[in-house]
Coordinates of C-alpha atoms in Angstrom, one line a residue:
Chain A
M135 CA -1.4 -28.3 5.4
K136 CA -3.9 -28.8 7.8
M137 CA -5.4 -26.0 10.1
I138 CA -4.0 -27.2 13.6
K139 CA -0.8 -27.4 11.9
G140 CA -0.5 -24.5 11.2
E141 CA -1.9 -22.8 14.6
I142 CA 0.4 -24.9 16.8
A143 CA 3.4 -23.5 14.2
T144 CA 2.1 -20.1 14.8
G145 CA 2.1 -20.5 18.2
V146 CA 5.3 -22.1 18.4
F147 CA 6.8 -19.3 16.5
F148 CA 5.3 -16.6 18.7
I149 CA 6.7 -18.3 21.5
L150 CA 9.5 -18.3 20.7
V151 CA 9.7 -15.1 19.5
A152 CA 8.3 -14.3 23.0
V153 CA 10.4 -15.9 25.0
W154 CA 13.7 -13.9 23.0
F155 CA 11.8 -10.8 24.3
L156 CA 12.0 -12.0 28.0
Y157 CA 15.7 -12.5 27.0
E158 CA 16.6 -9.7 26.1
A159 CA 14.7 -7.4 28.7
S160 CA 15.7 -9.7 31.3
K161 CA 19.1 -7.8 30.3
F162 CA 17.2 -4.0 30.8
P163 CA 19.3 -2.2 33.7
T164 CA 16.6 -2.1 36.3
N165 CA 15.5 0.9 38.3
E166 CA 16.1 1.2 41.9
N167 CA 14.7 3.4 44.0
S168 CA 12.0 4.4 42.1
V169 CA 8.5 4.2 42.3
D170 CA 8.4 3.2 37.9
M171 CA 8.7 -0.7 36.7
G172 CA 11.2 0.2 34.6
P173 CA 12.1 -0.3 31.1
A174 CA 11.6 -4.3 31.5
A175 CA 8.5 -4.1 33.1
F176 CA 5.8 -4.2 30.1
P177 CA 7.9 -6.5 27.5
Q178 CA 8.2 -8.9 30.3
V179 CA 4.2 -9.3 31.0
L180 CA 3.3 -8.9 26.9
A181 CA 5.6 -12.0 26.5
G182 CA 4.1 -13.3 28.9
L183 CA 0.7 -12.5 27.8
V184 CA 2.0 -14.0 24.0
I185 CA 3.1 -17.7 25.2
L186 CA 0.5 -17.5 27.5
F187 CA -2.9 -17.4 24.6
S188 CA 0.1 -19.0 22.1
V189 CA 0.0 -21.5 24.9
L190 CA -3.5 -21.8 25.2
L191 CA -4.2 -21.9 20.7
I192 CA -1.9 -24.9 21.0
I193 CA -4.1 -26.2 23.4
T194 CA -7.3 -25.4 21.6
S195 CA -6.6 -26.5 19.0
L196 CA -5.3 -30.0 19.6
I197 CA -8.3 -30.2 21.3
K198 CA -11.1 -29.4 18.8
R199 CA -9.2 -31.6 17.0
S200 CA -10.5 -29.8 13.4
N201 CA -9.8 -31.8 9.6
V202 CA -10.1 -28.2 7.9
R203 CA -7.8 -28.2 6.2
I204 CA -5.9 -24.8 5.0
N205 CA -7.0 -23.0 1.7
A206 CA -3.6 -21.9 -0.2
K207 CA -4.1 -22.0 -3.9
R208 CA -1.4 -21.2 -5.9
F209 CA 0.5 -21.3 -3.1
K210 CA 3.9 -22.2 -5.0
N211 CA 3.9 -18.8 -7.0
I212 CA 2.9 -16.8 -3.7
L213 CA 6.0 -18.4 -2.4
Y214 CA 8.3 -17.0 -5.0
S215 CA 6.6 -13.7 -5.3
I216 CA 7.4 -13.6 -1.9
A217 CA 10.6 -14.8 -2.6
F218 CA 10.9 -12.8 -6.0
L219 CA 9.8 -9.3 -3.2
I220 CA 12.3 -9.9 -1.0
I221 CA 15.4 -10.5 -4.2
Y222 CA 13.5 -7.0 -5.3
G223 CA 13.6 -5.4 -1.5
I224 CA 17.9 -6.3 -1.5
A225 CA 18.2 -5.1 -5.0
V226 CA 16.9 -1.9 -5.4
P227 CA 19.4 0.5 -3.4
Y228 CA 22.3 -1.3 -5.5
I229 CA 20.6 -0.7 -9.1
G230 CA 18.0 2.0 -8.4
F231 CA 14.8 2.4 -8.1
Y232 CA 13.9 2.7 -11.2
I233 CA 16.0 -0.6 -12.4
A234 CA 15.1 -2.5 -10.5
T235 CA 11.1 -2.0 -11.1
I236 CA 11.7 -2.7 -14.7
L237 CA 13.2 -5.8 -13.8
F238 CA 10.6 -6.6 -11.3
I239 CA 7.5 -5.5 -12.4
P240 CA 7.7 -8.3 -15.6
I241 CA 8.4 -11.2 -13.2
M242 CA 5.4 -10.4 -10.8
L243 CA 2.9 -10.1 -13.6
I244 CA 3.9 -13.7 -15.1
L245 CA 4.2 -14.7 -12.0
A246 CA 0.3 -13.9 -11.4
G247 CA -0.5 -15.5 -14.7
E248 CA -0.3 -12.0 -17.4
R249 CA 1.3 -13.6 -20.8
S250 CA 0.6 -10.9 -22.8
W251 CA 3.4 -8.6 -23.8
K252 CA 1.6 -6.0 -24.4
S253 CA 0.0 -6.3 -20.8
I254 CA 3.1 -6.8 -18.8
V255 CA 5.2 -3.6 -20.9
S256 CA 2.4 -1.3 -21.2
V257 CA 1.8 -2.0 -16.8
T258 CA 5.4 -1.4 -16.8
I259 CA 5.9 1.7 -18.2
V260 CA 2.7 3.0 -16.8
F261 CA 3.8 2.2 -13.6
E262 CA 7.0 3.9 -13.7
L263 CA 5.8 7.2 -15.6
F264 CA 3.1 7.2 -12.5
A265 CA 6.2 6.3 -9.6
F266 CA 8.3 9.1 -12.1
T267 CA 5.7 11.8 -11.3
V268 CA 4.4 11.7 -8.1
F269 CA 7.7 11.4 -7.0
E270 CA 9.7 13.3 -8.2
T271 CA 7.3 15.6 -9.3
I272 CA 4.4 16.1 -7.1
L273 CA 6.3 15.1 -3.7
N274 CA 10.2 16.2 -4.8
V275 CA 11.3 12.8 -3.1
P276 CA 14.2 11.2 -4.7
L277 CA 13.5 7.2 -5.4
P278 CA 17.0 5.2 -4.9
Chain B
M274 CA -17.7 27.8 16.4
V275 CA -19.2 29.3 13.4
E276 CA -15.9 31.5 12.7
N277 CA -14.3 28.2 13.3
L278 CA -16.8 26.6 11.3
L279 CA -15.9 29.8 8.9
L280 CA -12.8 28.5 8.7
G281 CA -13.0 25.1 7.7
L282 CA -14.7 26.1 4.6
G283 CA -12.6 28.7 3.4
E284 CA -9.8 26.2 4.2
V285 CA -11.8 23.7 1.1
F286 CA -12.7 26.4 -0.8
T287 CA -8.7 27.1 -2.1
L288 CA -8.1 25.7 -5.2
I289 CA -5.2 23.4 -4.2
N290 CA -7.3 21.9 -0.9
F291 CA -10.6 21.7 -4.1
L292 CA -8.5 19.3 -5.9
G293 CA -7.3 17.0 -3.2
L294 CA -11.1 16.6 -2.1
L295 CA -11.9 15.7 -5.4
A296 CA -9.2 13.7 -5.9
G297 CA -10.2 12.0 -2.5
I298 CA -13.6 11.1 -3.8
T299 CA -12.6 10.3 -7.0
I300 CA -9.7 7.4 -5.4
G301 CA -12.2 6.5 -2.7
Y302 CA -15.1 5.8 -5.1
F303 CA -12.3 3.7 -6.8
I304 CA -11.5 1.6 -4.0
G305 CA -14.9 1.9 -2.5
S306 CA -16.5 0.1 -6.0
M307 CA -13.0 -2.5 -5.8
P308 CA -14.1 -5.5 -4.3
G309 CA -11.3 -7.1 -2.2
L310 CA -10.5 -3.3 -1.8
T311 CA -11.0 -1.9 1.9
P312 CA -11.4 2.0 3.4
S313 CA -8.7 0.8 5.3
I314 CA -6.3 -0.4 2.8
G315 CA -7.0 3.2 0.7
I316 CA -5.9 5.1 3.5
A317 CA -3.1 3.3 5.1
L318 CA -1.8 3.6 1.1
L319 CA -2.3 7.4 0.7
I320 CA -1.0 8.0 3.7
P321 CA 2.6 7.9 2.9
F322 CA 2.0 10.6 -0.3
T323 CA 0.5 12.7 2.0
F324 CA 3.2 13.2 4.0
T325 CA 4.6 15.9 2.1
M326 CA 2.1 17.8 1.8
E327 CA 0.2 20.0 4.4
P328 CA -1.9 18.6 7.4
V329 CA -5.2 20.4 5.9
L330 CA -5.1 19.2 2.7
A331 CA -3.4 15.8 3.4
M332 CA -6.7 15.6 6.3
I333 CA -9.2 16.6 3.2
M334 CA -8.0 14.3 0.6
I335 CA -8.1 11.2 3.6
V336 CA -11.4 11.9 4.7
S337 CA -13.1 12.8 1.5
L338 CA -11.7 9.3 0.7
Y339 CA -13.4 7.3 3.5
M340 CA -16.8 8.6 3.2
A341 CA -16.4 8.0 -1.0
A342 CA -15.5 4.7 -0.1
E343 CA -18.3 4.2 1.6
Y344 CA -20.2 5.4 -0.9
G345 CA -18.3 2.9 -3.2
G346 CA -18.8 0.1 -1.8
G347 CA -22.8 0.0 -2.1
I348 CA -22.1 0.1 -6.4
T349 CA -20.9 -3.4 -6.7
A350 CA -22.8 -4.7 -4.1
I351 CA -26.2 -4.3 -5.9
L352 CA -24.8 -4.7 -9.4
L353 CA -22.9 -7.4 -8.9
N354 CA -23.5 -9.4 -5.2
A355 CA -19.9 -8.7 -4.6
P356 CA -19.7 -5.5 -1.6
G357 CA -16.8 -3.5 -2.0
T358 CA -16.4 -2.9 1.1
P359 CA -17.9 -5.0 4.1
A360 CA -20.0 -2.6 5.1
A361 CA -21.8 -3.2 1.7
A362 CA -22.8 -6.8 2.2
A363 CA -25.6 -5.5 4.5
T364 CA -26.5 -3.5 0.8
A365 CA -25.9 -6.4 -1.3
F366 CA -28.8 -8.2 1.0
D367 CA -31.6 -6.3 -1.2
G368 CA -29.5 -4.3 -3.4
Y369 CA -28.7 -7.3 -5.9
P370 CA -32.4 -9.0 -5.6
M371 CA -33.9 -6.2 -7.1
T372 CA -30.7 -5.8 -10.2
Q373 CA -32.2 -9.6 -10.6
N374 CA -35.8 -8.2 -10.7
G375 CA -34.1 -5.1 -13.3
Q376 CA -34.8 -2.6 -11.0
A377 CA -31.1 -1.7 -10.6
G378 CA -31.7 1.5 -11.1
K379 CA -33.9 2.1 -8.7
A380 CA -31.7 0.6 -5.9
L381 CA -28.8 2.6 -7.1
T382 CA -30.7 6.0 -6.5
V383 CA -31.6 4.2 -3.4
S384 CA -28.1 3.5 -2.1
I385 CA -26.5 7.0 -2.8
I386 CA -29.4 9.5 -1.4
A387 CA -29.2 7.3 1.6
S388 CA -25.9 7.4 2.1
A389 CA -25.7 11.3 1.0
I390 CA -28.6 11.8 4.2
G391 CA -26.8 9.2 6.2
A392 CA -23.1 11.8 5.5
F393 CA -25.3 14.8 6.0
L394 CA -27.6 14.1 9.3
S395 CA -23.8 12.7 11.0
T396 CA -22.0 15.5 10.2
I397 CA -24.1 17.4 11.9
L398 CA -24.5 15.5 15.1
L399 CA -20.6 15.5 14.3
I400 CA -19.9 18.9 15.0
F401 CA -22.6 19.6 17.7
T402 CA -21.1 16.7 19.8
A403 CA -17.2 16.6 19.4
V404 CA -16.5 19.4 20.8
P405 CA -18.2 19.0 24.3
M406 CA -16.6 16.0 24.3
A407 CA -13.2 16.9 23.7
S408 CA -14.0 19.4 26.4
F409 CA -14.9 16.8 28.7
A410 CA -11.2 15.2 27.3
L411 CA -9.7 18.3 28.7
E412 CA -10.4 16.5 32.4
F413 CA -8.6 14.0 31.6
G414 CA -5.1 12.8 33.5
P415 CA -2.5 10.1 33.0
T416 CA -5.0 7.9 34.8
E417 CA -7.7 8.6 32.6
Y418 CA -5.8 7.9 29.1
F419 CA -4.8 4.8 30.1
A420 CA -8.2 3.7 31.4
L421 CA -9.0 5.1 27.8
A422 CA -6.3 2.9 25.9
I423 CA -7.7 0.0 27.8
F424 CA -11.0 0.4 26.8
G425 CA -9.8 0.5 22.7
L426 CA -8.0 -2.7 23.2
S427 CA -11.0 -3.8 25.0
L428 CA -13.0 -3.6 21.7
V429 CA -10.5 -7.1 21.0
S430 CA -13.5 -9.4 21.9
S431 CA -15.5 -7.9 19.5
L432 CA -13.1 -7.9 16.4
S433 CA -12.4 -11.4 17.3
Q434 CA -15.2 -13.0 15.5
G435 CA -15.5 -15.7 17.8
S436 CA -12.0 -16.9 19.1
L437 CA -10.4 -14.0 21.7
I438 CA -7.7 -16.3 22.3
K439 CA -6.8 -16.1 18.8
G440 CA -8.0 -12.0 19.0
M441 CA -5.3 -11.7 22.3
L442 CA -2.5 -13.3 20.7
S443 CA -2.5 -11.1 18.2
M444 CA -3.2 -8.6 20.3
V445 CA -0.4 -8.8 22.8
F446 CA 2.0 -9.4 19.7
G447 CA 0.9 -6.8 19.0
L448 CA 1.7 -4.8 22.4
L449 CA 4.8 -6.4 22.5
V450 CA 5.8 -5.1 19.5
V451 CA 5.2 -1.9 20.9
T452 CA 7.6 -1.9 23.4
I453 CA 10.7 -1.7 20.3
G454 CA 12.0 1.3 20.4
L455 CA 13.6 3.5 23.6
D456 CA 11.7 3.2 26.9
P457 CA 8.6 6.2 27.1
V458 CA 10.0 7.4 30.3
N459 CA 14.0 6.6 30.6
G460 CA 14.5 6.4 27.3
T461 CA 16.8 3.3 27.8
P462 CA 16.4 1.6 24.3
R463 CA 14.7 -1.6 24.3
F464 CA 15.6 -4.5 21.6
T465 CA 17.7 -2.2 19.6
V466 CA 19.2 -5.1 17.3
I467 CA 19.2 -3.2 14.5
N468 CA 20.2 0.5 14.7
E469 CA 16.5 2.0 12.6
F470 CA 15.3 -0.1 15.9
F471 CA 15.6 3.1 18.1
E472 CA 13.3 5.0 16.7
G473 CA 10.4 2.1 16.9
I474 CA 8.4 0.3 14.2
P475 CA 7.1 2.3 12.0
F476 CA 3.6 2.0 12.7
L477 CA 2.3 3.1 8.8
P478 CA 4.5 0.6 7.0
A479 CA 3.6 -1.9 9.4
L480 CA -0.3 -1.3 8.6
I481 CA 0.3 -1.1 4.4
G482 CA 2.2 -5.0 5.1
L483 CA -0.6 -6.3 7.8
F484 CA -4.1 -5.2 5.3
A485 CA -2.5 -4.5 2.5
L486 CA 0.1 -6.4 2.0
S487 CA -0.9 -9.3 2.8
E488 CA -5.1 -8.5 1.1
V489 CA -2.0 -8.5 -1.8
F490 CA -0.9 -12.1 -1.8
Y491 CA -4.3 -13.1 -1.1
M492 CA -5.1 -11.6 -4.4
L493 CA -2.1 -13.5 -6.3
E494 CA -3.8 -16.4 -4.5
N495 CA -7.1 -15.9 -7.1
V496 CA -6.0 -14.2 -9.8
N497 CA -7.2 -16.6 -11.9
E498 CA -11.0 -16.7 -10.8
K499 CA -12.7 -15.2 -14.0
P500 CA -14.2 -11.5 -13.7
I501 CA -17.8 -11.3 -12.7
K502 CA -20.5 -10.3 -16.0
L503 CA -22.0 -6.9 -15.9
E504 CA -24.9 -7.2 -16.7
K505 CA -26.5 -3.7 -18.4
F506 CA -29.0 -1.2 -16.5
K507 CA -31.4 0.7 -17.6
G508 CA -32.1 4.7 -16.1
I509 CA -31.0 6.5 -12.8
G510 CA -34.4 7.5 -10.3
A511 CA -36.7 6.6 -8.1
P512 CA -40.3 7.9 -7.2
I513 CA -39.7 10.0 -4.5
S514 CA -42.6 8.8 -2.7
L515 CA -40.4 5.8 -1.8
F516 CA -38.6 8.0 0.3
K517 CA -41.4 9.4 1.5
K518 CA -42.6 6.2 2.5
M519 CA -39.0 5.1 3.7
W520 CA -38.5 8.5 5.7
L521 CA -38.5 6.7 9.3
T522 CA -36.1 4.3 8.5
L523 CA -33.7 7.1 6.5
L524 CA -34.1 9.0 9.6
R525 CA -32.6 5.8 12.2
A526 CA -29.7 4.8 10.2
P527 CA -27.6 7.3 10.4
I528 CA -28.5 8.0 13.7
L529 CA -27.5 4.6 15.3
G530 CA -24.9 4.5 12.4
Y531 CA -23.3 7.6 14.3
F532 CA -23.6 6.2 17.6
I533 CA -22.0 3.3 17.1
G534 CA -19.0 4.7 14.5
V535 CA -18.7 7.1 17.9
V536 CA -17.8 4.5 19.8
P537 CA -14.4 2.7 19.8
G538 CA -13.9 -0.4 17.6
A539 CA -17.4 -1.1 16.5
G540 CA -17.1 1.2 13.1
T541 CA -19.2 1.2 9.7
T542 CA -19.2 -2.9 8.6
I543 CA -21.1 -3.2 12.8
A544 CA -23.0 -0.1 12.3
S545 CA -24.6 -1.2 8.5
L546 CA -25.6 -4.5 10.1
V547 CA -27.5 -3.8 13.5
S548 CA -29.2 -0.7 11.7
Y549 CA -29.6 -3.1 8.3
N550 CA -31.3 -5.8 11.1
E551 CA -33.2 -2.8 13.6
A552 CA -34.7 -1.8 10.2
K553 CA -36.0 -5.4 10.0
R554 CA -37.1 -5.9 13.1
V555 CA -39.6 -3.0 13.2
S556 CA -40.5 -3.2 10.3
K557 CA -44.5 -4.5 9.0
D558 CA -43.1 -6.5 6.1
K559 CA -40.4 -8.4 7.2
G560 CA -40.4 -11.1 4.6
S561 CA -39.8 -8.6 1.7
F562 CA -36.8 -8.1 3.3
G563 CA -33.7 -9.7 1.3
K564 CA -35.5 -10.2 -1.6
G565 CA -35.6 -6.6 -2.8
N566 CA -37.0 -4.5 -0.2
P567 CA -35.4 -0.9 -0.9
E568 CA -35.6 -0.1 3.1
G569 CA -32.5 -2.7 3.6
I570 CA -29.8 -1.3 0.6
A571 CA -31.6 2.6 3.0
A572 CA -30.7 1.2 6.3
S573 CA -27.2 -0.3 5.2
E574 CA -26.1 2.5 3.1
G575 CA -27.5 5.3 5.7
A576 CA -25.3 3.9 8.4
N577 CA -22.1 2.6 6.6
N578 CA -22.0 6.4 5.7
A579 CA -23.2 7.8 9.3
A580 CA -20.5 5.1 11.2
V581 CA -17.5 7.2 8.5
S582 CA -18.3 10.6 10.4
G583 CA -19.1 8.9 13.9
A584 CA -15.7 6.9 13.8
F585 CA -13.8 10.9 13.7
A586 CA -15.3 11.7 17.0
P587 CA -13.1 10.3 19.5
L588 CA -10.6 10.4 17.1
L589 CA -11.0 14.3 17.6
A590 CA -11.8 14.8 20.8
L591 CA -10.3 11.8 22.5
G592 CA -7.5 10.9 20.4
I593 CA -8.4 7.4 20.0
P594 CA -9.8 5.4 17.1
G595 CA -13.7 4.5 16.5
S596 CA -12.9 2.2 13.7
A597 CA -9.6 0.6 12.5
S598 CA -9.7 3.5 9.0
A599 CA -9.4 6.0 11.6
A600 CA -6.4 4.2 13.5
I601 CA -4.7 4.6 10.9
I602 CA -5.2 8.3 10.4
I603 CA -4.4 9.0 14.6
G604 CA -1.1 7.1 12.6
A605 CA -1.1 9.8 10.2
L606 CA -1.7 12.9 12.4
T607 CA 0.9 11.4 14.5
I608 CA 3.8 11.6 12.0
Q609 CA 2.3 15.4 10.6
G610 CA 3.5 16.0 13.7
I611 CA -0.4 16.2 14.8
E612 CA -1.9 15.0 18.5
P613 CA -4.6 14.2 17.8
G614 CA -6.9 14.7 20.8
P615 CA -8.8 17.5 23.3
L616 CA -6.1 20.1 22.9
L617 CA -6.6 19.3 18.1
F618 CA -9.3 21.6 18.8
T619 CA -7.6 25.1 20.4
K620 CA -4.1 23.9 19.3
N621 CA -5.4 23.1 15.5
P622 CA -8.7 24.2 15.3
E623 CA -8.1 24.7 10.9
I624 CA -8.0 20.7 11.4
P625 CA -11.1 19.0 13.4
Y626 CA -13.1 22.1 11.3
S627 CA -11.5 21.6 7.7
I628 CA -12.6 18.4 7.8
F629 CA -16.1 19.4 9.0
A630 CA -16.5 21.5 6.1
T631 CA -14.9 18.4 4.1
L632 CA -17.3 16.0 4.8
L633 CA -20.4 18.8 4.3
V634 CA -19.0 19.8 0.7
S635 CA -18.5 16.2 -0.2
I636 CA -22.0 15.5 -0.1
P637 CA -23.2 17.0 -3.2
I638 CA -20.1 15.8 -5.5
M639 CA -20.9 12.1 -4.5
L640 CA -24.4 12.1 -5.1
V641 CA -23.9 14.1 -8.2
V642 CA -20.4 11.8 -8.9
G643 CA -22.5 8.5 -7.6
L644 CA -25.7 9.0 -9.8
G645 CA -23.5 10.1 -13.1
G646 CA -21.4 7.2 -12.5
A647 CA -22.5 4.4 -10.8
R648 CA -21.9 2.6 -14.6
L649 CA -18.1 3.5 -14.7
W650 CA -17.7 2.4 -11.3
A651 CA -19.4 -0.4 -11.6
K652 CA -17.1 -1.3 -14.2
V653 CA -13.6 -1.1 -12.2
V654 CA -14.4 -5.2 -11.5
L655 CA -13.3 -6.0 -15.1
I656 CA -10.0 -4.8 -14.3
P657 CA -8.3 -8.2 -14.5
K658 CA -6.9 -9.2 -11.1
K659 CA -3.5 -10.0 -12.3
I660 CA -2.1 -6.2 -13.3
L661 CA -4.7 -4.9 -10.5
V662 CA -2.2 -7.2 -8.0
V663 CA 0.8 -6.0 -9.5
F664 CA -0.4 -2.3 -9.4
V665 CA -1.4 -2.8 -6.2
L666 CA 2.0 -4.6 -4.7
G667 CA 3.8 -1.1 -6.7
I668 CA 1.8 0.8 -4.7
C669 CA 2.2 -0.7 -1.0
I670 CA 6.0 -0.3 -1.9
L671 CA 6.0 3.2 -3.1
G672 CA 4.1 4.2 -0.1
A673 CA 6.3 2.5 2.5
Y674 CA 8.8 3.4 0.9
A675 CA 7.6 7.5 1.2
H676 CA 7.6 6.8 5.1
S677 CA 11.3 8.1 5.3
N678 CA 13.0 7.8 2.3
S679 CA 14.8 4.7 2.9
M680 CA 14.2 0.7 2.4
Y681 CA 13.8 0.2 6.6
P682 CA 10.5 0.5 6.1
V683 CA 10.1 -1.4 3.1
W684 CA 11.2 -3.6 5.0
I685 CA 8.8 -3.7 8.2
M686 CA 6.2 -3.6 5.1
I687 CA 6.9 -7.4 3.8
A688 CA 7.7 -8.3 6.6
F689 CA 4.5 -7.4 8.4
G690 CA 3.1 -8.0 4.8
I691 CA 3.9 -12.1 5.2
L692 CA 2.9 -12.2 9.1
G693 CA -0.1 -10.9 8.1
Y694 CA -0.9 -13.3 5.6
V695 CA 0.1 -16.1 7.6
L696 CA -1.9 -14.6 10.4
R697 CA -5.0 -14.2 8.2
K698 CA -4.1 -18.1 7.0
V699 CA -5.2 -19.6 10.2
N700 CA -7.8 -17.5 10.7
I701 CA -6.4 -14.7 13.6
P702 CA -7.2 -11.2 12.8
T703 CA -5.4 -9.1 12.2
T704 CA -7.5 -5.4 13.0
P705 CA -6.6 -6.2 17.6
M706 CA -2.6 -5.9 15.7
V707 CA -4.0 -2.8 14.3
L708 CA -5.3 -1.5 17.9
A709 CA -2.4 -2.9 19.4
L710 CA 0.2 -0.6 17.7
V711 CA -2.1 2.5 17.8
L712 CA -2.6 2.7 21.7
G713 CA 0.1 0.3 22.7
Y714 CA 2.1 3.3 23.9
M715 CA -0.7 5.5 25.4
M716 CA -0.9 2.4 27.4
E717 CA 2.3 2.3 28.7
T718 CA 3.3 5.9 28.7
N719 CA 0.0 6.7 30.9
L720 CA 0.2 3.9 33.3
R721 CA 3.8 4.4 34.0
R722 CA 3.0 8.6 34.6
A723 CA -0.2 7.6 36.3
L724 CA 1.9 6.2 38.8
T725 CA 5.4 8.2 39.2
V726 CA 2.5 10.7 40.5
S727 CA 1.1 8.6 42.4
G728 CA 4.3 7.3 43.7
G729 CA 3.9 3.2 43.1
D730 CA 0.2 3.5 43.8
F731 CA -2.1 1.9 41.7
G732 CA -4.8 2.8 43.9
F733 CA -6.2 4.8 41.4
L734 CA -7.4 2.5 39.4
F735 CA -10.8 2.5 41.1
T736 CA -10.5 5.9 42.8
R737 CA -11.4 8.4 40.0
P738 CA -14.5 8.0 38.8
I739 CA -13.5 8.9 34.9
T740 CA -11.1 6.3 35.3
V741 CA -13.2 3.6 36.8
I742 CA -16.0 4.3 34.7
L743 CA -13.9 3.5 31.4
L744 CA -12.5 0.4 32.2
V745 CA -16.1 -1.3 33.4
L746 CA -16.9 -0.2 30.1
S747 CA -13.9 -1.6 29.3
L748 CA -14.7 -5.4 31.0
I749 CA -17.9 -4.7 29.7
T750 CA -16.7 -4.4 26.0
L751 CA -14.6 -7.0 26.5
I752 CA -17.3 -9.6 27.9
V753 CA -20.8 -9.4 26.2
P754 CA -19.2 -10.1 22.4
I755 CA -17.8 -13.1 24.1
Y756 CA -21.4 -13.6 26.3
Q757 CA -23.2 -12.9 23.1
S758 CA -21.1 -15.6 21.3
I759 CA -21.3 -18.1 23.6
K760 CA -25.4 -17.2 23.4
S761 CA -25.9 -18.2 19.8
K762 CA -24.0 -21.1 19.7
S763 CA -26.0 -22.7 22.2
K764 CA -29.1 -22.0 20.2
N765 CA -27.6 -22.8 16.8
D766 CA -27.2 -26.3 18.9
G767 CA -31.1 -26.1 19.6
I768 CA -31.8 -25.2 16.1
E769 CA -29.6 -27.7 14.8
N770 CA -31.5 -30.2 17.8
T771 CA -34.9 -29.9 17.2
L772 CA -34.4 -30.3 13.4

């Protein structure tokens, strides 16, 4: 993907988010008879600034017409990693931390390119022990 | 003050605190040596594990980690031309050539001793300047705090590496995100689409995501890179005469580094680069810099360690960060219920004085660990990236979870991690967003308080002297880096034209 597309896409994303903030802020109750600027003031000004800078970003990006590509090796792999990370996050409250992690770490290691079963198993065990020791013993904080 | 210092030393030498100090140093060295793991990431990952600890122990571990990481960065910079921390980049300029000349042992010795001198001198400076700064800061009212927050935020331009638009975008977005939660003045819920948002966006998980998790994604890109080869080197040691020759640099670098560290936003990296350039500029032997002049190492390492103490000065005295890592530490203190700022010295003196004591006590320990274990620390780069990546990922998740025993901060971390990765891909800096997350609340709350006091009149921005000075400084801090980058761009064009 070319850098321009990335910059423009980011700019657009920020504009959309800022517009949402503006919309929500307009619904805030305003203070009559008070010297305070009210809860909506800061968010609105800031959202406006976000839109301003996003627009500037898009404009400068178009003007520069840079041909630089975004460097993203193994991008598919990273997308899978993110996807599994999200699946992991959803799974933990249901099947518990330790079980989810036993499944998750090998998947992530394989995605990272690790081939040796010995490594995969030992890293998983080390990590589970690490998590267990630090949390249950030292911190006295239960994991889900 | 002496009683307080003794109090601090007493804290450090209790068994559990001392063990914490040793642990912090060990972890710090490891993180510092490892290229790709910066002290900021290390601190961000350590902090959640310190929640259930006493604040003093937590601070001791964090401080020793921070300092040790800056020591460790020089090791891999020298041996492998792969600086473990950004601030060690200048160390590699002369350190690696020295290794190539077979003088690795000498280089490492210079690096570690210069770091120790840097740490020592800067800690003395810190002890003697922090308290007066704090007393001065007690004169501050809401208008001054507002101006201070603005000053902290004005550093965005020096952190934006050229594209102010991108830096500002990052920063104002961060400020916008900070408004989620309850309105600070009248408690109106703002943007609370889900229940958890009532408490706002938790700072630390967001930070772990922005720094550490995005780094994990970056590492995933590069897992197939071959590990760097590690050359053997002969013993540690350098003649005392070498140090005598460099005494001016050994003194100048820490002082320069300390004051740069004090300036909010200018941290260890800028300190080491400025110090290196200064040493080169005043040297009678400029040509040798970059080819293996140990003075370059001394300048860089002396300054980057000094900047660590420097960053603590505004943190403790004013409550604003002197560096990105300091910003994270402020977040940690706030979570522990401790408010950094001038009252810290009166309400919780054990915190700043334990920090002073930690800085002092750790110096000899780090000297020994560094000199004795340099070979070991260099080996960290041999850990296969694939395994390291997953481990760091796991620690990110654990750390985020530890924040509030729920999955909410983990999701925040994941969201900010993805955001951080995307932003870094399009060269939008993430540090301004961190600044915003730390200072946004201070900025809004104090402006509105000041307005309430003044009855809606903005005049105080122009009448109160401290406020005016801070605002002018903010303007300068904002504009100077822009001016400098414009100047250097035209200079570069000039060179290209003449060639």
